[in-house]
Every structure is written in C-alpha cells, then in structure tokens.
PDB file of C-alpha atoms (C1' of nucleotides) in Angstrom:
ATOM      1  CA  UNK A  14      16.999  14.461 -17.680  1.00 57.00           C
ATOM      2  CA  UNK A  15      19.066  16.899 -15.738  1.00 54.00           C
ATOM      3  CA  UNK A  16      19.556  17.941 -12.361  1.00 64.00           C
ATOM      4  CA  UNK A  17      17.853  21.755 -12.908  1.00 69.00           C
ATOM      5  CA  UNK A  18      19.081  23.987 -10.486  1.00 69.00           C
ATOM      6  CA  UNK A  19      15.613  24.982  -9.513  1.00 88.00           C
ATOM      7  CA  UNK A  20      12.572  23.254  -9.673  1.00 94.00           C
ATOM      8  CA  UNK A  21       9.117  24.549  -9.878  1.00 96.00           C
ATOM      9  CA  UNK A  22       7.235  25.045  -6.346  1.00 97.00           C
ATOM     10  CA  UNK A  23       3.615  26.132  -6.403  1.00 98.00           C
ATOM     11  CA  UNK A  24       2.954  29.494  -4.504  1.00 98.00           C
ATOM     12  CA  UNK A  25       1.284  29.950  -1.444  1.00 98.00           C
ATOM     13  CA  UNK A  26      -2.063  31.102  -2.617  1.00 97.00           C
ATOM     14  CA  UNK A  27      -2.066  28.215  -4.952  1.00 97.00           C
ATOM     15  CA  UNK A  28      -1.896  25.587  -2.371  1.00 98.00           C
ATOM     16  CA  UNK A  29      -4.418  23.066  -3.025  1.00 98.00           C
ATOM     17  CA  UNK A  30      -6.109  21.222   0.136  1.00 98.00           C
ATOM     18  CA  UNK A  31      -7.020  17.836  -1.406  1.00 98.00           C
ATOM     19  CA  UNK A  32      -3.244  17.865  -2.841  1.00 98.00           C
ATOM     20  CA  UNK A  33      -1.698  18.344   0.357  1.00 98.00           C
ATOM     21  CA  UNK A  34      -3.972  15.753   2.110  1.00 98.00           C
ATOM     22  CA  UNK A  35      -3.253  13.170  -0.500  1.00 98.00           C
ATOM     23  CA  UNK A  36       0.439  13.984  -0.434  1.00 98.00           C
ATOM     24  CA  UNK A  37       0.515  13.333   3.246  1.00 98.00           C
ATOM     25  CA  UNK A  38      -1.508  10.660   3.265  1.00 98.00           C
ATOM     26  CA  UNK A  39       1.173   8.075   2.185  1.00 98.00           C
ATOM     27  CA  UNK A  40       3.266   6.605   5.109  1.00 98.00           C
ATOM     28  CA  UNK A  41       6.560   7.044   3.609  1.00 98.00           C
ATOM     29  CA  UNK A  42       5.922  10.513   2.491  1.00 98.00           C
ATOM     30  CA  UNK A  43       4.817  11.822   6.072  1.00 98.00           C
ATOM     31  CA  UNK A  44       7.785  10.194   7.683  1.00 98.00           C
ATOM     32  CA  UNK A  45       9.910  12.517   5.260  1.00 98.00           C
ATOM     33  CA  UNK A  46       7.984  15.432   6.485  1.00 98.00           C
ATOM     34  CA  UNK A  47       8.206  14.543  10.139  1.00 98.00           C
ATOM     35  CA  UNK A  48      12.018  14.462   9.775  1.00 98.00           C
ATOM     36  CA  UNK A  49      11.925  17.880   8.329  1.00 98.00           C
ATOM     37  CA  UNK A  50       9.865  19.361  11.307  1.00 97.00           C
ATOM     38  CA  UNK A  51      13.048  20.147  13.089  1.00 96.00           C
ATOM     39  CA  UNK A  52      14.621  21.955  10.408  1.00 97.00           C
ATOM     40  CA  UNK A  53      16.011  21.668   6.770  1.00 98.00           C
ATOM     41  CA  UNK A  54      17.903  18.588   5.764  1.00 97.00           C
ATOM     42  CA  UNK A  55      20.028  17.525   2.794  1.00 97.00           C
ATOM     43  CA  UNK A  56      18.153  15.000   0.654  1.00 97.00           C
ATOM     44  CA  UNK A  57      21.026  12.442   1.231  1.00 95.00           C
ATOM     45  CA  UNK A  58      20.455  12.790   5.162  1.00 94.00           C
ATOM     46  CA  UNK A  59      17.005  11.926   5.121  1.00 93.00           C
ATOM     47  CA  UNK A  60      16.367   8.541   6.073  1.00 90.00           C
ATOM     48  CA  UNK A  61      13.793   6.100   4.467  1.00 91.00           C
ATOM     49  CA  UNK A  62      11.961   3.332   5.970  1.00 88.00           C
ATOM     50  CA  UNK A  63      12.557   1.194   2.858  1.00 89.00           C
ATOM     51  CA  UNK A  64      16.594   0.378   3.218  1.00 84.00           C
ATOM     52  CA  UNK A  65      17.495   0.582  -0.286  1.00 90.00           C
ATOM     53  CA  UNK A  66      14.893   2.575  -2.315  1.00 95.00           C
ATOM     54  CA  UNK A  67      16.053   3.561  -5.678  1.00 97.00           C
ATOM     55  CA  UNK A  68      16.914   7.093  -6.081  1.00 96.00           C
ATOM     56  CA  UNK A  69      14.153   7.562  -8.899  1.00 97.00           C
ATOM     57  CA  UNK A  70      11.469   6.465  -6.208  1.00 97.00           C
ATOM     58  CA  UNK A  71      12.842   8.496  -3.613  1.00 98.00           C
ATOM     59  CA  UNK A  72      13.058  11.314  -6.257  1.00 98.00           C
ATOM     60  CA  UNK A  73       9.640  10.657  -7.065  1.00 98.00           C
ATOM     61  CA  UNK A  74       8.246  11.013  -3.438  1.00 98.00           C
ATOM     62  CA  UNK A  75       9.894  14.367  -3.194  1.00 98.00           C
ATOM     63  CA  UNK A  76       8.321  15.729  -6.240  1.00 98.00           C
ATOM     64  CA  UNK A  77       4.939  14.972  -4.643  1.00 98.00           C
ATOM     65  CA  UNK A  78       5.615  16.719  -1.686  1.00 98.00           C
ATOM     66  CA  UNK A  79       7.152  19.262  -3.728  1.00 98.00           C
ATOM     67  CA  UNK A  80       4.355  19.679  -6.089  1.00 98.00           C
ATOM     68  CA  UNK A  81       1.627  19.911  -3.187  1.00 98.00           C
ATOM     69  CA  UNK A  82       3.864  22.916  -1.682  1.00 98.00           C
ATOM     70  CA  UNK A  83       4.787  20.927   1.325  1.00 98.00           C
ATOM     71  CA  UNK A  84       8.513  20.984   0.903  1.00 98.00           C
ATOM     72  CA  UNK A  85      10.816  23.133  -1.001  1.00 98.00           C
ATOM     73  CA  UNK A  86      13.649  21.256  -3.008  1.00 98.00           C
ATOM     74  CA  UNK A  87      16.688  23.643  -3.348  1.00 97.00           C
ATOM     75  CA  UNK A  88      20.122  22.941  -5.238  1.00 95.00           C
ATOM     76  CA  UNK A  89      22.504  22.995  -2.537  1.00 95.00           C
ATOM     77  CA  UNK A  90      26.244  21.740  -3.694  1.00 93.00           C
ATOM     78  CA  UNK A  91      26.272  18.589  -5.190  1.00 93.00           C
ATOM     79  CA  UNK A  92      23.023  17.700  -3.367  1.00 95.00           C
ATOM     80  CA  UNK A  93      19.388  19.365  -2.249  1.00 97.00           C
ATOM     81  CA  UNK A  94      18.048  20.919   0.688  1.00 98.00           C
ATOM     82  CA  UNK A  95      14.778  20.022   1.709  1.00 98.00           C
ATOM     83  CA  UNK A  96      12.947  22.529   3.918  1.00 98.00           C
ATOM     84  CA  UNK A  97       9.311  21.999   5.654  1.00 98.00           C
ATOM     85  CA  UNK A  98       7.118  25.125   4.033  1.00 98.00           C
ATOM     86  CA  UNK A  99       5.337  25.327   7.637  1.00 98.00           C
ATOM     87  CA  UNK A 100       4.934  29.064   7.210  1.00 98.00           C
ATOM     88  CA  UNK A 101       3.106  28.876   3.906  1.00 98.00           C
ATOM     89  CA  UNK A 102       1.088  25.751   5.298  1.00 98.00           C
ATOM     90  CA  UNK A 103      -0.010  27.424   8.166  1.00 98.00           C
ATOM     91  CA  UNK A 104      -0.842  30.603   6.447  1.00 98.00           C
ATOM     92  CA  UNK A 105      -3.227  28.700   4.197  1.00 98.00           C
ATOM     93  CA  UNK A 106      -4.489  25.941   6.429  1.00 98.00           C
ATOM     94  CA  UNK A 107      -3.928  27.159   9.866  1.00 98.00           C
ATOM     95  CA  UNK A 108      -3.497  24.250  12.289  1.00 98.00           C
ATOM     96  CA  UNK A 109      -3.306  21.585   9.924  1.00 98.00           C
ATOM     97  CA  UNK A 110       0.363  20.802   9.767  1.00 98.00           C
ATOM     98  CA  UNK A 111       0.670  20.625  13.356  1.00 98.00           C
ATOM     99  CA  UNK A 112      -2.267  18.359  14.001  1.00 98.00           C
ATOM    100  CA  UNK A 113      -0.940  16.193  11.659  1.00 98.00           C
ATOM    101  CA  UNK A 114       2.472  16.351  13.159  1.00 98.00           C
ATOM    102  CA  UNK A 115       1.138  15.974  16.388  1.00 98.00           C
ATOM    103  CA  UNK A 116      -0.915  12.868  15.746  1.00 98.00           C
ATOM    104  CA  UNK A 117       0.202   9.766  16.972  1.00 96.00           C
ATOM    105  CA  UNK A 118       2.724   8.159  15.017  1.00 88.00           C
ATOM    106  CA  UNK A 119       1.580   4.767  15.013  1.00 77.00           C
TER     107      UNK A 119
ATOM    108  CA  UNK B  98     -24.943  -8.062  -2.424  1.00 57.00           C
ATOM    109  CA  UNK B  99     -27.657  -6.628  -0.311  1.00 56.00           C
ATOM    110  CA  UNK B 100     -28.183  -4.008   1.984  1.00 65.00           C
ATOM    111  CA  UNK B 101     -26.616  -5.196   5.174  1.00 71.00           C
ATOM    112  CA  UNK B 102     -28.354  -3.526   8.277  1.00 70.00           C
ATOM    113  CA  UNK B 103     -25.070  -2.644   9.604  1.00 89.00           C
ATOM    114  CA  UNK B 104     -21.516  -2.359   8.056  1.00 94.00           C
ATOM    115  CA  UNK B 105     -18.364  -2.809   9.600  1.00 96.00           C
ATOM    116  CA  UNK B 106     -16.515   0.304  11.399  1.00 98.00           C
ATOM    117  CA  UNK B 107     -13.091   0.819  12.758  1.00 98.00           C
ATOM    118  CA  UNK B 108     -12.893   1.598  16.220  1.00 98.00           C
ATOM    119  CA  UNK B 109     -11.758   4.603  17.640  1.00 98.00           C
ATOM    120  CA  UNK B 110      -8.063   3.092  18.354  1.00 97.00           C
ATOM    121  CA  UNK B 111      -8.141   1.509  14.862  1.00 97.00           C
ATOM    122  CA  UNK B 112      -8.142   5.224  13.087  1.00 98.00           C
ATOM    123  CA  UNK B 113      -4.961   5.367  10.994  1.00 98.00           C
ATOM    124  CA  UNK B 114      -3.791   8.458  10.031  1.00 98.00           C
ATOM    125  CA  UNK B 115      -2.978   7.888   6.161  1.00 98.00           C
ATOM    126  CA  UNK B 116      -5.848   6.356   5.880  1.00 98.00           C
ATOM    127  CA  UNK B 117      -7.826   9.135   7.036  1.00 98.00           C
ATOM    128  CA  UNK B 118      -5.799  11.888   5.235  1.00 98.00           C
ATOM    129  CA  UNK B 119      -6.164   9.786   2.047  1.00 98.00           C
ATOM    130  CA  UNK B 120     -10.135   9.597   2.538  1.00 98.00           C
ATOM    131  CA  UNK B 121     -10.302  13.449   3.062  1.00 98.00           C
ATOM    132  CA  UNK B 122      -8.008  13.874  -0.151  1.00 98.00           C
ATOM    133  CA  UNK B 123     -10.663  13.651  -2.693  1.00 98.00           C
ATOM    134  CA  UNK B 124     -12.750  16.599  -3.562  1.00 98.00           C
ATOM    135  CA  UNK B 125     -15.640  14.717  -3.554  1.00 98.00           C
ATOM    136  CA  UNK B 126     -15.410  13.054  -0.169  1.00 98.00           C
ATOM    137  CA  UNK B 127     -14.158  16.389   1.311  1.00 98.00           C
ATOM    138  CA  UNK B 128     -17.579  17.903   0.108  1.00 98.00           C
ATOM    139  CA  UNK B 129     -19.741  15.214   2.053  1.00 98.00           C
ATOM    140  CA  UNK B 130     -17.732  15.800   5.044  1.00 98.00           C
ATOM    141  CA  UNK B 131     -18.374  19.259   5.137  1.00 98.00           C
ATOM    142  CA  UNK B 132     -22.075  18.873   4.439  1.00 97.00           C
ATOM    143  CA  UNK B 133     -21.969  16.171   7.516  1.00 98.00           C
ATOM    144  CA  UNK B 134     -20.361  18.820   9.835  1.00 97.00           C
ATOM    145  CA  UNK B 135     -23.832  20.495  10.753  1.00 96.00           C
ATOM    146  CA  UNK B 136     -25.135  16.818  11.721  1.00 97.00           C
ATOM    147  CA  UNK B 137     -25.969  13.748  10.526  1.00 97.00           C
ATOM    148  CA  UNK B 138     -27.832  13.266   7.084  1.00 97.00           C
ATOM    149  CA  UNK B 139     -29.963  11.004   5.196  1.00 97.00           C
ATOM    150  CA  UNK B 140     -27.632   9.784   2.379  1.00 97.00           C
ATOM    151  CA  UNK B 141     -30.343  10.355  -0.305  1.00 95.00           C
ATOM    152  CA  UNK B 142     -30.193  13.922   1.042  1.00 94.00           C
ATOM    153  CA  UNK B 143     -26.690  14.669   0.772  1.00 93.00           C
ATOM    154  CA  UNK B 144     -25.812  16.578  -2.460  1.00 90.00           C
ATOM    155  CA  UNK B 145     -22.923  15.524  -5.024  1.00 91.00           C
ATOM    156  CA  UNK B 146     -21.004  17.522  -6.930  1.00 88.00           C
ATOM    157  CA  UNK B 147     -21.435  15.232 -10.056  1.00 89.00           C
ATOM    158  CA  UNK B 148     -25.128  15.501 -10.671  1.00 83.00           C
ATOM    159  CA  UNK B 149     -25.922  12.252 -12.087  1.00 89.00           C
ATOM    160  CA  UNK B 150     -23.577   9.999 -10.160  1.00 95.00           C
ATOM    161  CA  UNK B 151     -24.561   6.270 -10.398  1.00 96.00           C
ATOM    162  CA  UNK B 152     -25.273   4.792  -7.072  1.00 96.00           C
ATOM    163  CA  UNK B 153     -22.670   2.319  -6.942  1.00 97.00           C
ATOM    164  CA  UNK B 154     -20.194   4.932  -7.370  1.00 97.00           C
ATOM    165  CA  UNK B 155     -21.730   7.142  -4.519  1.00 97.00           C
ATOM    166  CA  UNK B 156     -22.058   3.900  -2.430  1.00 97.00           C
ATOM    167  CA  UNK B 157     -18.030   3.403  -2.984  1.00 98.00           C
ATOM    168  CA  UNK B 158     -17.311   7.239  -1.791  1.00 98.00           C
ATOM    169  CA  UNK B 159     -19.129   6.376   1.540  1.00 98.00           C
ATOM    170  CA  UNK B 160     -17.172   3.179   1.780  1.00 98.00           C
ATOM    171  CA  UNK B 161     -13.959   4.778   1.948  1.00 98.00           C
ATOM    172  CA  UNK B 162     -14.848   7.411   4.305  1.00 98.00           C
ATOM    173  CA  UNK B 163     -16.486   4.866   6.407  1.00 98.00           C
ATOM    174  CA  UNK B 164     -13.824   2.402   6.291  1.00 98.00           C
ATOM    175  CA  UNK B 165     -11.350   5.108   7.399  1.00 98.00           C
ATOM    176  CA  UNK B 166     -13.276   5.798  10.200  1.00 98.00           C
ATOM    177  CA  UNK B 167     -14.862   9.236   9.007  1.00 98.00           C
ATOM    178  CA  UNK B 168     -18.116   8.824   9.024  1.00 98.00           C
ATOM    179  CA  UNK B 169     -20.816   6.248  10.507  1.00 98.00           C
ATOM    180  CA  UNK B 170     -23.232   4.523   8.206  1.00 98.00           C
ATOM    181  CA  UNK B 171     -26.354   3.208   9.813  1.00 97.00           C
ATOM    182  CA  UNK B 172     -29.434   1.780   8.532  1.00 95.00           C
ATOM    183  CA  UNK B 173     -32.402   4.162   8.930  1.00 95.00           C
ATOM    184  CA  UNK B 174     -35.687   3.188   7.625  1.00 93.00           C
ATOM    185  CA  UNK B 175     -35.533   2.466   3.774  1.00 92.00           C
ATOM    186  CA  UNK B 176     -32.268   4.651   3.405  1.00 95.00           C
ATOM    187  CA  UNK B 177     -28.837   5.331   5.557  1.00 97.00           C
ATOM    188  CA  UNK B 178     -28.217   7.711   8.083  1.00 98.00           C
ATOM    189  CA  UNK B 179     -24.545   9.416   7.752  1.00 98.00           C
ATOM    190  CA  UNK B 180     -22.822  10.762  10.910  1.00 98.00           C
ATOM    191  CA  UNK B 181     -19.447  12.416  11.277  1.00 98.00           C
ATOM    192  CA  UNK B 182     -17.609  10.741  13.726  1.00 98.00           C
ATOM    193  CA  UNK B 183     -15.850  14.309  15.052  1.00 98.00           C
ATOM    194  CA  UNK B 184     -15.545  12.814  18.739  1.00 98.00           C
ATOM    195  CA  UNK B 185     -13.531   9.720  17.832  1.00 98.00           C
ATOM    196  CA  UNK B 186     -11.537  11.864  15.124  1.00 98.00           C
ATOM    197  CA  UNK B 187     -10.711  14.540  17.797  1.00 98.00           C
ATOM    198  CA  UNK B 188      -9.679  11.948  20.162  1.00 98.00           C
ATOM    199  CA  UNK B 189      -7.568  10.428  18.106  1.00 98.00           C
ATOM    200  CA  UNK B 190      -5.900  13.154  15.803  1.00 98.00           C
ATOM    201  CA  UNK B 191      -6.835  16.397  18.294  1.00 98.00           C
ATOM    202  CA  UNK B 192      -7.533  19.535  15.835  1.00 98.00           C
ATOM    203  CA  UNK B 193      -7.201  17.513  12.597  1.00 98.00           C
ATOM    204  CA  UNK B 194     -10.732  17.771  11.254  1.00 98.00           C
ATOM    205  CA  UNK B 195     -11.483  21.096  12.477  1.00 98.00           C
ATOM    206  CA  UNK B 196      -8.261  22.192  10.647  1.00 98.00           C
ATOM    207  CA  UNK B 197      -9.428  20.619   7.555  1.00 98.00           C
ATOM    208  CA  UNK B 198     -12.921  21.714   7.953  1.00 98.00           C
ATOM    209  CA  UNK B 199     -11.963  25.272   8.441  1.00 98.00           C
ATOM    210  CA  UNK B 200      -9.605  25.424   5.616  1.00 98.00           C
ATOM    211  CA  UNK B 201     -10.603  27.656   2.773  1.00 96.00           C
ATOM    212  CA  UNK B 202     -13.122  25.975   0.022  1.00 88.00           C
ATOM    213  CA  UNK B 203     -11.382  27.113  -2.836  1.00 77.00           C
TER     214      UNK B 203
ATOM    215  C1'  DC C  43     -48.767  -9.863  -2.913  1.00 58.17           C
ATOM    216  C1'  DT C  44     -46.672  -6.390  -6.181  1.00 58.17           C
ATOM    217  C1'  DG C  45     -44.150  -2.562  -7.494  1.00 58.17           C
ATOM    218  C1'  DT C  46     -41.112   1.185  -6.259  1.00 58.17           C
ATOM    219  C1'  DT C  47     -37.367   3.431  -3.569  1.00 58.17           C
ATOM    220  C1'  DG C  48     -32.817   3.541  -1.574  1.00 58.17           C
ATOM    221  C1'  DA C  49     -28.621   1.177  -1.050  1.00 58.17           C
ATOM    222  C1'  DT C  50     -24.639  -2.361  -0.865  1.00 58.17           C
ATOM    223  C1'  DT C  51     -22.111  -5.584  -3.335  1.00 58.17           C
ATOM    224  C1'  DC C  52     -19.639  -8.002  -7.431  1.00 58.17           C
ATOM    225  C1'  DG C  53     -17.074  -7.959 -11.432  1.00 58.17           C
ATOM    226  C1'  DA C  54     -15.094  -6.025 -15.233  1.00 58.17           C
ATOM    227  C1'  DT C  55     -12.805  -1.906 -17.228  1.00 58.17           C
ATOM    228  C1'  DA C  56     -10.673   2.620 -17.331  1.00 58.17           C
ATOM    229  C1'  DT C  57      -7.943   6.012 -14.989  1.00 58.17           C
ATOM    230  C1'  DT C  58      -4.253   7.302 -11.702  1.00 58.17           C
ATOM    231  C1'  DT C  59      -0.285   6.195  -8.936  1.00 58.17           C
ATOM    232  C1'  DT C  60       3.947   3.882  -8.060  1.00 58.17           C
ATOM    233  C1'  DT C  61       8.205   1.806  -8.932  1.00 58.17           C
ATOM    234  C1'  DC C  62      12.154   1.470 -11.102  1.00 58.17           C
ATOM    235  C1'  DG C  63      15.923   1.189 -14.710  1.00 58.17           C
ATOM    236  C1'  DA C  64      18.271   3.983 -18.154  1.00 58.17           C
ATOM    237  C1'  DA C  65      19.961   8.132 -19.520  1.00 58.17           C
ATOM    238  C1'  DC C  66      21.653  12.249 -17.978  1.00 58.17           C
ATOM    239  C1'  DC C  67      23.983  16.142 -15.694  1.00 58.17           C
ATOM    240  C1'  DA C  68      26.160  19.323 -12.296  1.00 58.17           C
ATOM    241  C1'  DA C  69      29.151  19.346  -8.530  1.00 58.17           C
ATOM    242  C1'  DC C  70      33.643  17.956  -6.507  1.00 58.17           C
ATOM    243  C1'  DC C  71      38.108  15.451  -6.333  1.00 58.17           C
ATOM    244  C1'  DC C  72      42.215  13.765  -8.298  1.00 58.17           C
TER     245       DC C  72
ATOM    246  C1'  DG D 125      40.444  15.646 -18.218  1.00 58.17           C
ATOM    247  C1'  DG D 126      38.224  11.591 -16.091  1.00 58.17           C
ATOM    248  C1'  DG D 127      35.781   9.369 -12.116  1.00 58.17           C
ATOM    249  C1'  DT D 128      32.731   9.604  -8.535  1.00 58.17           C
ATOM    250  C1'  DT D 129      28.655  11.254  -5.736  1.00 58.17           C
ATOM    251  C1'  DG D 130      23.798  12.511  -5.587  1.00 58.17           C
ATOM    252  C1'  DG D 131      20.041  13.815  -7.812  1.00 58.17           C
ATOM    253  C1'  DT D 132      16.061  14.753 -11.853  1.00 58.17           C
ATOM    254  C1'  DT D 133      13.701  13.089 -15.867  1.00 58.17           C
ATOM    255  C1'  DC D 134      11.766  10.026 -19.173  1.00 58.17           C
ATOM    256  C1'  DG D 135       9.280   5.648 -20.303  1.00 58.17           C
ATOM    257  C1'  DA D 136       7.450   1.340 -19.363  1.00 58.17           C
ATOM    258  C1'  DA D 137       5.259  -2.079 -16.407  1.00 58.17           C
ATOM    259  C1'  DA D 138       2.851  -3.339 -12.097  1.00 58.17           C
ATOM    260  C1'  DA D 139      -0.142  -1.903  -8.503  1.00 58.17           C
ATOM    261  C1'  DA D 140      -3.960   0.793  -6.663  1.00 58.17           C
ATOM    262  C1'  DT D 141      -8.151   3.274  -7.312  1.00 58.17           C
ATOM    263  C1'  DA D 142     -12.074   4.887  -9.515  1.00 58.17           C
ATOM    264  C1'  DT D 143     -15.999   4.052 -12.110  1.00 58.17           C
ATOM    265  C1'  DC D 144     -20.536   1.876 -13.234  1.00 58.17           C
ATOM    266  C1'  DG D 145     -23.749  -1.650 -14.808  1.00 58.17           C
ATOM    267  C1'  DA D 146     -26.007  -5.779 -13.260  1.00 58.17           C
ATOM    268  C1'  DA D 147     -28.079  -8.263  -9.411  1.00 58.17           C
ATOM    269  C1'  DT D 148     -29.555  -8.170  -5.219  1.00 58.17           C
ATOM    270  C1'  DC D 149     -32.155  -6.989  -0.889  1.00 58.17           C
ATOM    271  C1'  DA D 150     -34.860  -4.404   2.477  1.00 58.17           C
ATOM    272  C1'  DA D 151     -38.569  -1.251   3.884  1.00 58.17           C
ATOM    273  C1'  DC D 152     -42.571   0.987   2.685  1.00 58.17           C
ATOM    274  C1'  DA D 153     -46.943   2.083  -0.254  1.00 58.17           C
ATOM    275  C1'  DG D 154     -50.894   0.405  -2.239  1.00 58.17           C
TER     276       DG D 154
END
DNA sequence: CTGTTGATTCGATATTTTTCGAACCAACCC
DNA sequence: GGGTTGGTTCGAAAAATATCGAATCAACAG
C-alpha cells in the first residue's frame, strides 16, 4: 500500500478499444483528459468537478485511465505527473482522441 | 411487456458523449454497430458472438444502443429493423463514429 | 381461430464498478 | 528525527449494469 515509483502501463500494442472507450465514458475522467490536452499536469494541479473528492477516489479515476493506456502516471518529486498518451492513441486508433476532445462539452 | 410499435429515441441534439462512449465500450455492442455499418439489418439477422444468447439479453443490448442514440430500432413486419444513426452521430460528434469503426478489430 | 415466430418488458439475481476510510510510504521541510 | 503533503493500495459497502426466465404482444401462416 505504498506509493510505488512506477506503476504499470500497457504498451501501445496492448491498447484495447473497449477499455479506452469505457475509460472515456465517465464525465469526471473525460474532464481530466481534457485538462491534459494542453500538456502534462501535476496530479495535485488537476481540478475535479467534485470539490472535495477523497484522494482514494481520485486515485482510482487515474488508475482506470492509466490501465486503459490513456494517461501516463509517473513519480515527480513528492507528487505525480500525468501525461496524455496522445501519440500512442493516435497510432493505434487514428482520429479517435481528437474526435472525443473536439466533441461539444455539453 | 409488449412489442411496442415504436420505441423512444433521443433527438440528435440530445446525444450525450459519455453515453455514446459507454454504449460503444462493450465488445458485443460494438460488434452489432460494425454489422450495421454497411446498412440496416433485421434484428433477427444480426449475428451475436455469444451463440445462444437469450432474447431478453439481446434486447437489452439493443436498448442501450438505442437509448444512447447510436441505432434506430423500428418495427418491420414481425420483427425489427436496426439502422445506424450515422448522420446524427456525425453531425453531433464529427469523426467519432468513423474513428471507432476504422479502429483495428483486435 | 390457433399456433408459431420475433421481440419488448418486468423482476430477481449475479456481476462489475464506484466510493471511501484506513494503512502506508516517499519526498520534502524544520 | 519528527511533522506535513501527495498519492497508492486494500477491503468493505454502495451503486450501477448485466443476465435471464416468465409474461406478454403483434404479425403472420394455416
């Protein structure tokens, strides 16, 4: 129950469409992905819709995104750096991420 | 508990991205959508991965797709005609459906 | 009219996902 | 060393989904 220096990430070839779509199908998770569009973000800096979300819940959201291969989650000082895996997603599912990110927010 | 002549469908403007992504995030449902790509199909004719799926389960899959606005489900003689709502999806979420349908199957 | 076929709905159960506190750890500061 | 901060993991409970039999109906065939 630690804070492992590095978490497992699927390789590009392992990306699975249903898992990716599922991870993106939650508004809260989708919102995180939208924030990462303009570049990596420290986990502490990414704002959630739910104001006082417990950290275990927040961590779980990130886990779903990471395990689907949508974000990379790396240790960075005391915290965590989140990066959108745009290139991997584009290589495996061309056009998918842009279509999702360009979709109307409401 | 009948077979109503017409089922409710969301309007184009009501299409909701998380709901669409969720509906597409199941392999069985995704497979149905792929089959509808080349044109409408009678429900009885669309083949399922699970060979002897109970009809109530099959009906539920169609309900999720219909309520997300991905397919249209209309009475057609004794059965049901399924149509992919490509134009509505393209109008609301440009590029999304093509990206999903062009993604590698495995 | 009777029987068959194709399909929806309800209700109950099973399974999956989400939520969240507690325990834990590593980095940083004093 | 001791305290604080940011974050993962476990485990249990809650909520959402999926599964499927039974009841029901409409269209069609004879």
